[in-house]
XYZ file of C-alpha atoms in Angstrom:
645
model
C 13.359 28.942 -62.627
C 13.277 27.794 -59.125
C 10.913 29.377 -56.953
C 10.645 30.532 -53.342
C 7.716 28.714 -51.275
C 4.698 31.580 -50.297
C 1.305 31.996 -50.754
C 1.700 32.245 -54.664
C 0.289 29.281 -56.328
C -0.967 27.884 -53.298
C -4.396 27.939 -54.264
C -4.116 26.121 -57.160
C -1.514 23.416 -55.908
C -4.461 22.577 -53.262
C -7.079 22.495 -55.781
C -4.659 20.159 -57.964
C -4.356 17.973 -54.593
C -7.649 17.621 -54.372
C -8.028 16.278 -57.721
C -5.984 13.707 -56.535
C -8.556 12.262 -54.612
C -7.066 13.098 -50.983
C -8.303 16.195 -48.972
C -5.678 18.218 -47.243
C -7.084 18.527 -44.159
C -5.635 21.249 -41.682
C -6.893 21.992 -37.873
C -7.426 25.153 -36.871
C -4.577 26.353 -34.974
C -6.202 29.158 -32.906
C -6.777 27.844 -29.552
C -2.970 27.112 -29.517
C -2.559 30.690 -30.688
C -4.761 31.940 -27.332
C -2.372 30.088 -25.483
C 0.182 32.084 -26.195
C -0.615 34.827 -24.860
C 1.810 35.373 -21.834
C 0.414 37.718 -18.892
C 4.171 39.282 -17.694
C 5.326 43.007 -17.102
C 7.717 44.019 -20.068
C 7.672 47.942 -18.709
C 10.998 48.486 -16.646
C 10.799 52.376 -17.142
C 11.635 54.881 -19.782
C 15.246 55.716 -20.633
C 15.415 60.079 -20.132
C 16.361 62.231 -22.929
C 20.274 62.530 -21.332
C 20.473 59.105 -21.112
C 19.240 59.077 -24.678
C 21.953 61.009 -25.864
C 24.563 59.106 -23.916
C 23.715 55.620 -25.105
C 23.319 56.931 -28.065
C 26.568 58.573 -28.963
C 28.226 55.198 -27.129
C 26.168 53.161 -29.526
C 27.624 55.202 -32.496
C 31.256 55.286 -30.896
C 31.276 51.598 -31.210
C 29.471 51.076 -34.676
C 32.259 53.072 -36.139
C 35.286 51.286 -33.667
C 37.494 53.970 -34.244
C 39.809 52.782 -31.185
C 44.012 52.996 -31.281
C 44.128 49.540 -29.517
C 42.343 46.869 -28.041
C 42.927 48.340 -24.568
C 41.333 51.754 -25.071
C 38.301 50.324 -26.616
C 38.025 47.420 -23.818
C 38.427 50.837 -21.561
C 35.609 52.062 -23.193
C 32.950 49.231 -22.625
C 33.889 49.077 -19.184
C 32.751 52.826 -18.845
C 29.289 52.199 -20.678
C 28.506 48.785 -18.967
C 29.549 51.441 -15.425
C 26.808 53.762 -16.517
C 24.618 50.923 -17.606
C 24.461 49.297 -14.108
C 21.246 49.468 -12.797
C 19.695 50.852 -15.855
C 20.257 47.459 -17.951
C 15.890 46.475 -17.889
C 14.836 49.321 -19.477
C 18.098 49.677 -21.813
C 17.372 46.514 -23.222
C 13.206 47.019 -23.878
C 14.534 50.449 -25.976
C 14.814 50.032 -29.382
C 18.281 52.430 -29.726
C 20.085 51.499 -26.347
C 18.970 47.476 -27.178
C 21.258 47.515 -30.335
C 24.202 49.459 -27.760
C 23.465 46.253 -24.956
C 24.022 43.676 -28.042
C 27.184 45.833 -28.999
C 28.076 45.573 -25.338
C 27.808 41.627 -25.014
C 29.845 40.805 -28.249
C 32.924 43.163 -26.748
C 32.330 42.701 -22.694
C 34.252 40.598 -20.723
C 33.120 36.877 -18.913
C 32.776 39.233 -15.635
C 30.845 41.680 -17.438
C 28.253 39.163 -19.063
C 28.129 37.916 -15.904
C 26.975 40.638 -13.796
C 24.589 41.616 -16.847
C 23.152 38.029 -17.131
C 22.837 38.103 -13.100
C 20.563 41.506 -13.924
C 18.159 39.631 -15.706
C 17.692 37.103 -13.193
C 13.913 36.955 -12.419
C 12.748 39.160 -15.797
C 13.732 36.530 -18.570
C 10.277 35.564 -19.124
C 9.761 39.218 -19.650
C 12.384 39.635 -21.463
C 12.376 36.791 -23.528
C 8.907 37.960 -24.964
C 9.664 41.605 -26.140
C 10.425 42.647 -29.540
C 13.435 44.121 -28.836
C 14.870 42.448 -25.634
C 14.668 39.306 -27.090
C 17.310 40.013 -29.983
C 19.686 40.838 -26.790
C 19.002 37.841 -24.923
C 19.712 35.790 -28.001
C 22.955 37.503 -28.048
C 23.667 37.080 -24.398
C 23.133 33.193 -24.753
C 25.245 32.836 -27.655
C 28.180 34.475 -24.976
C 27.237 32.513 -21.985
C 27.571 29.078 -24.151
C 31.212 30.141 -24.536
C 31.542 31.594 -21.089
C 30.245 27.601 -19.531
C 32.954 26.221 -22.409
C 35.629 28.294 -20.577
C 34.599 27.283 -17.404
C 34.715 23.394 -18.342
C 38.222 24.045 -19.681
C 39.508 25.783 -16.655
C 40.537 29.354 -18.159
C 37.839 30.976 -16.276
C 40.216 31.805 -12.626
C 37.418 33.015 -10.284
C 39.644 34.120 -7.559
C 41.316 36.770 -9.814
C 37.365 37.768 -10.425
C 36.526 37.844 -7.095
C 39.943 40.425 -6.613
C 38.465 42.817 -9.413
C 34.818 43.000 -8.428
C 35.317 43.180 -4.528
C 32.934 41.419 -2.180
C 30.523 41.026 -5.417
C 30.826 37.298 -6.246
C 29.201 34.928 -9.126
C 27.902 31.587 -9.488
C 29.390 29.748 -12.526
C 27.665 30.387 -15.790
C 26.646 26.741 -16.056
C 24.690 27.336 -12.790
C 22.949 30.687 -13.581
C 22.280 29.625 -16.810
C 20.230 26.435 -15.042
C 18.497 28.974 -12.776
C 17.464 30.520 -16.270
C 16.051 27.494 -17.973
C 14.063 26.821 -14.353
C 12.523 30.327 -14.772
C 11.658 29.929 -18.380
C 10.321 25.767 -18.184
C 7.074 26.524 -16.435
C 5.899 28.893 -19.645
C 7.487 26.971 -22.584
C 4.210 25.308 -24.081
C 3.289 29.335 -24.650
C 6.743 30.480 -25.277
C 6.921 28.334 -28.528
C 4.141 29.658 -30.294
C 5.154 33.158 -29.214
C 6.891 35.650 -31.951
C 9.397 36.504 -30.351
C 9.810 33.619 -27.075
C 10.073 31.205 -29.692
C 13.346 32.016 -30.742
C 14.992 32.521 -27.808
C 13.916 28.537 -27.030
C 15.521 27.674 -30.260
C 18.295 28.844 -29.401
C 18.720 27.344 -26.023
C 17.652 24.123 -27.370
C 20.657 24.199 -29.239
C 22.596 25.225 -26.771
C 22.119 22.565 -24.282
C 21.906 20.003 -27.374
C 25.775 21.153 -28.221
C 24.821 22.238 -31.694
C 26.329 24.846 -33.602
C 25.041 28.182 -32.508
C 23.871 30.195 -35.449
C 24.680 33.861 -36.043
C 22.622 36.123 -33.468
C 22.946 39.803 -35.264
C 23.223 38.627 -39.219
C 20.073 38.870 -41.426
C 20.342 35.307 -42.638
C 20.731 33.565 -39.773
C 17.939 30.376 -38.762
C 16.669 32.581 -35.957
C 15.526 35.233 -37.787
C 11.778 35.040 -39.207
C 11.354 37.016 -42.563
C 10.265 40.503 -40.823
C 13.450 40.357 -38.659
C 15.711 39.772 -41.510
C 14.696 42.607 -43.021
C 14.950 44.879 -39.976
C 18.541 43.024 -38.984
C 19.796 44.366 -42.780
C 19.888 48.068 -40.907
C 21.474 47.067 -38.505
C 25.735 47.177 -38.529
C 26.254 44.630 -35.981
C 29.320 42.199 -36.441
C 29.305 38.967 -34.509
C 32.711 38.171 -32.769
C 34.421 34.597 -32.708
C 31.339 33.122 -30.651
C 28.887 32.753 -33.101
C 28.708 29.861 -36.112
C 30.426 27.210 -33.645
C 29.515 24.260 -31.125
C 30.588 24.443 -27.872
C 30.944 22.100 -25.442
C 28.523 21.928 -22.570
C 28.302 19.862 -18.858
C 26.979 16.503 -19.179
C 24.063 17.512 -16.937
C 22.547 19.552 -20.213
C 21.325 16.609 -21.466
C 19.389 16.020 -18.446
C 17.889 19.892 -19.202
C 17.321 18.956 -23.085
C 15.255 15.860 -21.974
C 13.162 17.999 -19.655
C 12.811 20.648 -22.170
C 11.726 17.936 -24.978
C 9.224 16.848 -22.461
C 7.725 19.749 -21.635
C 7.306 20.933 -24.765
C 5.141 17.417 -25.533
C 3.751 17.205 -22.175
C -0.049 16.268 -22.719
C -0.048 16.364 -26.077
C -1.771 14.347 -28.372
C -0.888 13.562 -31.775
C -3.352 16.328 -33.174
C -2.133 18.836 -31.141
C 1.352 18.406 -32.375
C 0.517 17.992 -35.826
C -1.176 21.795 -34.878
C 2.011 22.953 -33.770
C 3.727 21.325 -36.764
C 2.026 23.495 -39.186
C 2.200 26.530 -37.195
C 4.229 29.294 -38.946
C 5.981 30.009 -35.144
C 5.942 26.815 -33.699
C 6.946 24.616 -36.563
C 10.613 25.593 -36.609
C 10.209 24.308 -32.660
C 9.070 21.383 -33.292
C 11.811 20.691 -35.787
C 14.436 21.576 -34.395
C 12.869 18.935 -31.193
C 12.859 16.673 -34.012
C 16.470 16.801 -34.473
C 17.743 16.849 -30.810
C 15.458 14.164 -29.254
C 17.292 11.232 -30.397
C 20.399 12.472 -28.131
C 18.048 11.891 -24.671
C 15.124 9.891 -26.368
C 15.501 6.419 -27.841
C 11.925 6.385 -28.812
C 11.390 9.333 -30.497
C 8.536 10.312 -28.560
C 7.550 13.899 -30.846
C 8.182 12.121 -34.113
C 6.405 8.978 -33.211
C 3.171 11.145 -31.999
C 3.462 12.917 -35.134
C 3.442 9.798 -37.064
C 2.295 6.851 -35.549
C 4.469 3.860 -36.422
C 1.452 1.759 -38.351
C 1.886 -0.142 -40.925
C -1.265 0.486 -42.982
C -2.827 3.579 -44.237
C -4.283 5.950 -41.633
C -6.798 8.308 -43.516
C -5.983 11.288 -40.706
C -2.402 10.867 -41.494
C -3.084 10.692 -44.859
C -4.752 13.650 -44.731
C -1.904 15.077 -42.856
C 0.586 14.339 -44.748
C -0.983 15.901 -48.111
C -1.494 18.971 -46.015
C 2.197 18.778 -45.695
C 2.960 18.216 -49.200
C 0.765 21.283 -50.310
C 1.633 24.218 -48.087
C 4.584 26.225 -47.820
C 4.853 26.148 -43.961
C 3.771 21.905 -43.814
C 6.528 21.020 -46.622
C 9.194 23.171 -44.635
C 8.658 21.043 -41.436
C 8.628 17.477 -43.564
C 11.487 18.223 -45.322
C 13.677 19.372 -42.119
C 11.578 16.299 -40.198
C 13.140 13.680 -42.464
C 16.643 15.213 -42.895
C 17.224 13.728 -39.014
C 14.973 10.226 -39.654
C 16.512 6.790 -40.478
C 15.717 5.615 -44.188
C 13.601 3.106 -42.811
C 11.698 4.931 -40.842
C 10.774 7.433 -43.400
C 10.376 4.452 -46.064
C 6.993 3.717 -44.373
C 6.030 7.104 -45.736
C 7.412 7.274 -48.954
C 5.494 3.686 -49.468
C 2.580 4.576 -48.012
C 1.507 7.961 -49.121
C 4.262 9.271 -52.017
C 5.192 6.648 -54.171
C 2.006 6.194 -56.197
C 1.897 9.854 -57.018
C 5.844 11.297 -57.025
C 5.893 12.682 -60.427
C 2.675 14.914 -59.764
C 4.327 15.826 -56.252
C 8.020 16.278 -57.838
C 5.342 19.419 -60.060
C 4.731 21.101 -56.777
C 7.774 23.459 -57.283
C 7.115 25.558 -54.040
C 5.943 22.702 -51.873
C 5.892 18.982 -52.956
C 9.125 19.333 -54.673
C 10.977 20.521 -51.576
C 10.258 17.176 -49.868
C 10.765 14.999 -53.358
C 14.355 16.363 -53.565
C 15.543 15.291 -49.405
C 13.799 11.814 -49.870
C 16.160 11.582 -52.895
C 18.939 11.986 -50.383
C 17.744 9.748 -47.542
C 16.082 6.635 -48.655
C 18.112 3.755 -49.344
C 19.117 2.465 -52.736
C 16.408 0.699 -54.124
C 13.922 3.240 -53.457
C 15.870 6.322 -54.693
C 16.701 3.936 -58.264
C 13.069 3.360 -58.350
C 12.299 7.034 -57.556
C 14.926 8.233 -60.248
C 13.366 5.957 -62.727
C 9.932 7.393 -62.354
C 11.297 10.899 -62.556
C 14.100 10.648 -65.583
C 11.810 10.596 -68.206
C 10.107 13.871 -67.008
C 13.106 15.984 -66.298
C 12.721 17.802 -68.590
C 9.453 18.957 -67.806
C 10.667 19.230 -63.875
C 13.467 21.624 -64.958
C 11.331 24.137 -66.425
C 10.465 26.263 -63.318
C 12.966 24.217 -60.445
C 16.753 23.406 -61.354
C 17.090 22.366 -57.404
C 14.921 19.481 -58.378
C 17.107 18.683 -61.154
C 20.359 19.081 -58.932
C 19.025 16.336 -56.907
C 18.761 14.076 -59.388
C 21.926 14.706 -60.848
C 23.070 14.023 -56.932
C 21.166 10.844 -56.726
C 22.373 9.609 -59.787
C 26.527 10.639 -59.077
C 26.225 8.743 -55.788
C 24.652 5.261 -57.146
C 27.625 5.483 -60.293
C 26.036 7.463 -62.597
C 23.113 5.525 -62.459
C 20.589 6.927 -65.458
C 23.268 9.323 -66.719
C 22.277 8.719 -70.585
C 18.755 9.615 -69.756
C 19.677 12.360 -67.595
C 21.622 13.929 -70.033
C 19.188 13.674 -72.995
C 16.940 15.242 -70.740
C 18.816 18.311 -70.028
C 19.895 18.769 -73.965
C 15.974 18.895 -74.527
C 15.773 21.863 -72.343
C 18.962 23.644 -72.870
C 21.164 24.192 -76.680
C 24.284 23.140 -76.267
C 25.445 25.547 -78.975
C 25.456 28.452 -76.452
C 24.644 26.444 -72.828
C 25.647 30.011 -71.051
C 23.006 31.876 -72.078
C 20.222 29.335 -72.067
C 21.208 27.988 -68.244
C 22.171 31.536 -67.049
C 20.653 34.227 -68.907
C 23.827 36.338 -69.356
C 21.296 38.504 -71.816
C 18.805 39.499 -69.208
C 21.508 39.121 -66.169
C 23.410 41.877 -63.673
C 27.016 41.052 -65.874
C 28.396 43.945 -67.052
C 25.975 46.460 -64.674
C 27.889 49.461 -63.699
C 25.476 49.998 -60.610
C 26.932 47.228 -58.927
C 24.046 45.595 -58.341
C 24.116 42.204 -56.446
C 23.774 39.407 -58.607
C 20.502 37.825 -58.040
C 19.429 34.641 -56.074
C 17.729 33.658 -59.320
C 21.589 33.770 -60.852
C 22.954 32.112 -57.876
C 20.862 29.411 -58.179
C 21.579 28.869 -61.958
C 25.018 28.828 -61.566
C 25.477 26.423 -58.764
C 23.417 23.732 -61.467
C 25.495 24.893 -64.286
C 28.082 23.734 -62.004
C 26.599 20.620 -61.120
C 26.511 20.172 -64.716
C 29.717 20.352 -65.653
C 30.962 18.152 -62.953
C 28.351 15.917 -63.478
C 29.494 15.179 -67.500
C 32.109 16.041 -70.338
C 29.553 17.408 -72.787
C 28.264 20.110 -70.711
C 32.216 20.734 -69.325
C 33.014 20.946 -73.121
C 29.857 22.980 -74.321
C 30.959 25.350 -71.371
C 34.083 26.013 -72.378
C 33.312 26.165 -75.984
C 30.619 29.150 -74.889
C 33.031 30.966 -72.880
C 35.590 31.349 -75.874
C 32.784 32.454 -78.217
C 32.074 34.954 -76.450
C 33.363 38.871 -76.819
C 36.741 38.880 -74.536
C 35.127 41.770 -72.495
C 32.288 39.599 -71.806
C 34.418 36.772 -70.655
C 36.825 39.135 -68.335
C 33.535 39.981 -66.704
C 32.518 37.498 -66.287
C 35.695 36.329 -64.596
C 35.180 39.160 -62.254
C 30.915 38.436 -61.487
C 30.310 37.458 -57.732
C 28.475 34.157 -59.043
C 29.433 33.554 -62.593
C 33.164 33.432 -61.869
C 32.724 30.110 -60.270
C 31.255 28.708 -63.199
C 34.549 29.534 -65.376
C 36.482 28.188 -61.836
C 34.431 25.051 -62.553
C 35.920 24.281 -65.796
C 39.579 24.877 -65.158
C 40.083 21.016 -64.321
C 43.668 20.372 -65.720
C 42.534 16.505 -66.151
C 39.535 17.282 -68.010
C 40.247 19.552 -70.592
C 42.586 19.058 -73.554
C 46.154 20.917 -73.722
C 44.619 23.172 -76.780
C 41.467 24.142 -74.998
C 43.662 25.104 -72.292
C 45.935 26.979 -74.515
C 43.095 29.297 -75.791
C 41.499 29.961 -72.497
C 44.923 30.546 -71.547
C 46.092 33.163 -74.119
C 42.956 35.365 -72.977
C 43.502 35.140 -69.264
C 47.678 36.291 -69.636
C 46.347 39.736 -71.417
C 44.357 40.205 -68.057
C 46.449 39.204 -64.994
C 46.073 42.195 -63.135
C 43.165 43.224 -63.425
C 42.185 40.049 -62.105
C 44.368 39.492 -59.810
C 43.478 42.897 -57.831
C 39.728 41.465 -57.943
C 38.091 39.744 -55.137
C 36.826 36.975 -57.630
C 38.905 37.662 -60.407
C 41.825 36.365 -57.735
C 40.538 32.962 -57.013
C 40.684 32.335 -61.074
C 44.099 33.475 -61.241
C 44.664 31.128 -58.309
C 43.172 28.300 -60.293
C 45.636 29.159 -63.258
C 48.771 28.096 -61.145
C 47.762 24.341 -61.528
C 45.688 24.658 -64.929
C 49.032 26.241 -66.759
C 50.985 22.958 -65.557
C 53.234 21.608 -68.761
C 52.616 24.943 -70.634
C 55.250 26.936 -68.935
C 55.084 29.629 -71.428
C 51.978 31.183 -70.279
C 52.747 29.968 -66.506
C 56.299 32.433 -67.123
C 54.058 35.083 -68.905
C 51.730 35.385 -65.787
C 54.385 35.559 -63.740
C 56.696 37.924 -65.890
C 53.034 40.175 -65.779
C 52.708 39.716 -61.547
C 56.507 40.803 -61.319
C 56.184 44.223 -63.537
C 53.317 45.435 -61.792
C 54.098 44.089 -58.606
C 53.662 47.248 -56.755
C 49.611 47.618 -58.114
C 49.815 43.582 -57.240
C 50.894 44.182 -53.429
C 48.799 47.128 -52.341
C 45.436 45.161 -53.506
C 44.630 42.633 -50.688
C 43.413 40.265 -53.280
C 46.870 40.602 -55.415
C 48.956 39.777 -52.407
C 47.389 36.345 -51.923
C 47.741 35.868 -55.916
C 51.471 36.759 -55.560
C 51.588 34.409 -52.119
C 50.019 31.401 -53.895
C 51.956 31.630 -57.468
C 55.106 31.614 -55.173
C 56.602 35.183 -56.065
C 59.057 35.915 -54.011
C 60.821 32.983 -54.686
C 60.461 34.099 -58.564
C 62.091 37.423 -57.267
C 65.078 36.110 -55.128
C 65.671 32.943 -56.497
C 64.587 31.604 -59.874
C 66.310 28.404 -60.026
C 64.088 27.405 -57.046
C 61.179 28.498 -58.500
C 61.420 26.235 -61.953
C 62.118 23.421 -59.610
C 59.133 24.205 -57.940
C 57.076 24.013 -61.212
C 59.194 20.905 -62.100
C 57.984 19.070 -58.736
C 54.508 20.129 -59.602
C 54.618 18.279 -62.721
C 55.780 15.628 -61.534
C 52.574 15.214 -59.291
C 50.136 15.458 -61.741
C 52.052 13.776 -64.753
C 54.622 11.189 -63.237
C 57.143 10.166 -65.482
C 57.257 5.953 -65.889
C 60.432 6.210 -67.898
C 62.280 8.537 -65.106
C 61.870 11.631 -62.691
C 63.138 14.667 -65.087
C 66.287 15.835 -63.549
C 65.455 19.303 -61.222
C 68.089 22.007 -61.068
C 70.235 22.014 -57.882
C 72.655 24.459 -56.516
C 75.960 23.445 -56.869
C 77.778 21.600 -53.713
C 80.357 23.319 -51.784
C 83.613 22.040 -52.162
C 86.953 22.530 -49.970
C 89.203 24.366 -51.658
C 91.990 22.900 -53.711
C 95.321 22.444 -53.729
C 97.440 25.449 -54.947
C 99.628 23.352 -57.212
C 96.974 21.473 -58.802
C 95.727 22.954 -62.186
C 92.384 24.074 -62.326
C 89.513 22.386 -64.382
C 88.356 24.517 -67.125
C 84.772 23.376 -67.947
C 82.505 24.479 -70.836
C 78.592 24.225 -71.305
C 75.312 26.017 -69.964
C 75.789 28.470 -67.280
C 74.805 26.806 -63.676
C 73.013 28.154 -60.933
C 74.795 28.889 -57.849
């Protein structure tokens, strides 16, 4: 299946490039690496073997966040970041007491990122460039962007500031975060090509561009390279409401992100870019420049250097390009590159330098193919129909080692009206047998179901699944050859299923109440009532059982059997957290208290998906109050069905 980009196979997709007639031609990137090398003092002392301990334990203490209240813990902080005062430079550059400072920021006060950030004032260049430093400056900025946001919004009160820290006063964060960014400008040509100095400017390119700040402390977050995801994976950090958000900044940031943009292209030629393109530190700069400069830049000055806006053939861009389209690192920075272009302007390269040879680049699973799949995306109509009939009749030779490839297609296809879809789906038939599509798509055989170890399932699994998916929104058959599978299978197979933390959404996918026939639904629906609670006290298990609530509509006998199930084990139902959202979202306590609500409320929900023409079925109503009647008048005797009151 779909493979990872790396050095595997990279030999032999350059040697099939250069079959092709073009030579990928790559310039040797290690004068800019000299550059970076960044003559500052990162030794601020050595923390003693008391203070060791202290940090240490404190670091522990709030890892495990053991605290009775909010106020006792915030009590707590306050103490550390007390003993902490003076000491923060050389906390920071330790590799235990850096991981208690990150700890620190995510539960400190404005105040008390404040003082810290003022700490740093002079050192960020240091800072910035140290393996372990860095990861806490990351997590400062993330803080400070919500600090400025408060500011802007007027819930920051600096007088009542000023009463708590005595004579000690602060500029605003917007200010001291300028006085940063004027400390860190006159080294950001080397900062960008350093390990660790290029991700701190990543992230305050995004900050001043408003962007949504990615996690600082999780292992899969776009700052992390591969070594640091690793290393973050030991580390039990947990961001707090900062992180995974925009925030809004002062309109005078804009004025920083175009100095920042132009200092990072100051005297710099369209080679040396390209160098810093392909760089495997400076590349995710440069892209991420890519993306931001329209906001302060009209022209597009970094793309434009990159590639010149000619309109015939330029054999070093040519050369270029290929290099792009055959390495891991180059095909990274062309696909993010074009994600942020107009279609027209990357047209000129798709005409120029892909067209002619798309199916042999669509091959290059861990390169080429990358870039093949976002063109699909971003060029405009004509040239994606033209691309999609070049690649149709190979699909299924594309499919073989890359479903994303396929996915894209399929994409491409849904959002010009199913344009292809026969071929498409021929295609796909050639590759996988519709008798049992489960096993040939998703390898339940050779796959994690059923493990006992709980082992995660795999991101080979993942990515199966998600194009199963794709599949069986994309078409009937497959939605139909799916759900044929799934009741051909052993019932213990299909329960685990049910309960797998990637194949459940694959059965999720085919519980579509207007796509599948009432005696489909019925069978799928006669295995799921013998298991209600065990799935609905399972984290995935739960969302099916969720699904079930519309799927069950106009078969009310296995809608009251799943209920009738929730209601006799409704104490195991409660004390799971995933059984009390089940019981929330199939309505419960209104089956407890009052049923004749509750059929109404099934009755309504009929209604919406299957509306009556010859008249709205009559819903049960509690009988009107009446004032009491006369003593001498006889009263009405009244036979028939017993009413709800």
């Amino acid at each position: 299946m779909a493979k990872e980009r790396g050095r595997r196979n990279l030999k032999k997709v350059k040697e099939s490039s250069q079959s092709e007639g073009v030579k990928a031609t790559k310039v040797d990137p290690s004068p800019t690496r000299e550059a970076a090398q960044i003559d500052v003092n990162t030794f601020f002392g050595l923390v003693n073997s008391e203070e060791l301990d202290y940090f240490k334990q404190a670091e522990s203490t709030l890892n495990a966040n053991a605290f009775e209240n909010s106020e006792e813990k915030q009590g707590f902080v306050s103490s550390v970041f007390e003993e902490a005062k003076g000491k923060e430079l050389k906390l920071v550059t330790n590799q235990i007491c850096s991981k208690l400072m990150e700890r620190l920021i995510l539960n400190g006060s404005d105040i008390q990122v404040k003082r810290l950030f003022k700490a740093f004032n002079g050192h960020f260049l240091s800072l910035a460039v140290h393996k372990y430093s860095s990861h806490v400056l990351e997590t400062l900025f993330i803080r400070s962007a919500a600090v400025i946001e408060n500011e802007l919004l007027n819930n920051y009160q600096e007088k009542e500031a000023e009463q708590e820290e005595g004579d000690e006063v602060f500029a605003t964060m917007e200010n001291m975060t300028l006085f940063m960014l004027a400390e860190l400008s006159s080294s950001i040509q080397k900062l960008i090509v350093h390990p660790y100095g290029s991700h701190v400017i990543r992230l305050l390119l995004l900050i001043v561009g408003a962007r949504e700040l990615p996690s600082s402390v999780m292992s899969n977050s776009i700052l992390r390279s591969k070594k640091s995801k690793i290393a973050r994976k030991m580390i039990e950090i947990k961001d707090n409401q900062d992180s995974n958000r925009a925030y809004q900044v002062p309109a005078g940031f804009k004025d920083e992100l175009q100095e920042l943009l132009g200092l990072i292209s100051k005297d710099k030629d369209s080679k040396q870019l390209r160098e810093l393109a392909i760089d495997k530190i400076a590349s995710p700069v440069i892209q991420l420049c890519i993306q931001l400069e329209g906001l302060v830049d009209k022209d597009r000055t970094i793309w434009t250097t990159i590639f010149p806006e000619v309109d015939d053939k330029d054999p070093k861009e040519e050369a270029f390009v290929e290099y792009l389209l055959s390495d891991p690192i180059g095909s990274h920075f062309f696909q993010a590159a074009i994600k942020y272009q107009k279609p027209k302007t990357i047209h000129r390269l798709y005409d120029l330098y892909i067209k002619d040879r798309l199916l042999k680049l669509a091959k290059r699973e861990t390169t080429g193919a990358f870039v093949v799949k976002e063109l699909l995306g971003k060029l405009k109509a004509t040239d994606v129909t033209e691309m999609l009939d070049i690649l149709i009749p190979h699909l299924s030779e594309l499919i073989e080692n890359n479903l994303e490839i396929g996915q894209a297609i399929v994409d491409a296809s849904i959002a010009r009206n199913s344009y292809g879809k026969e071929g498409i789906i021929s295609q796909f038939l050639k590759v996988f047998n519709e008798a049992n599509v489960l096993e040939s798509v998703l390898k339940l055989s050779t796959s994690t179901l059923g493990n006992t170890k709980n082992d995660w399932p795999t991101a080979e699994e993942r990515r199966c699944a998600i194009f199963l998916e794709k599949l069986v929104e994309y078409d009937d058959s497959f939605l139909n050859a799916v759900i044929a599978a799934l009741l051909d299978l052993p019932e213990e197979r299909f329960i685990q299923m049910c309960m797998h933390g990637v194949f459940s959404h694959v059965v999720e996918s085919v519980l579509v109440i207007e796509r599948v026939d009432i005696v489909k639904r019925r069978r799928l629906l006669n295995i799921f009532t013998e298991h209600v609670v065990t799935l609905s006290c399972n984290a995935y298990g739960s969302h099916i059982m969720d699904k079930l609530w519309q799927f069950s509509i106009k078969l009310n006998l296995f809608k009251d059997r799943i209920a009738l199930a929730l209601f006799e084990n409704k104490d195991k139902i409660k004390d799971s957290i995933y059984g009390k959202l089940v019981w929330k979202n199939w309505s419960m306590e209104l089956y407890c208290r009052r049923m004749y609500d509750w059929k109404n409320l099934i009755k309504q929900q009929e209604l919406e998906f299957f509306p009556d023409h010859r008249g709205a079925p009559t819903l049960l109503k509690k009988r009107p109050l009446e004032e009491p009647k006369k003593v001498e008048e006889k009263k009405d005797k009244s036979r028939g069905r017993r009413r709800y009151h």
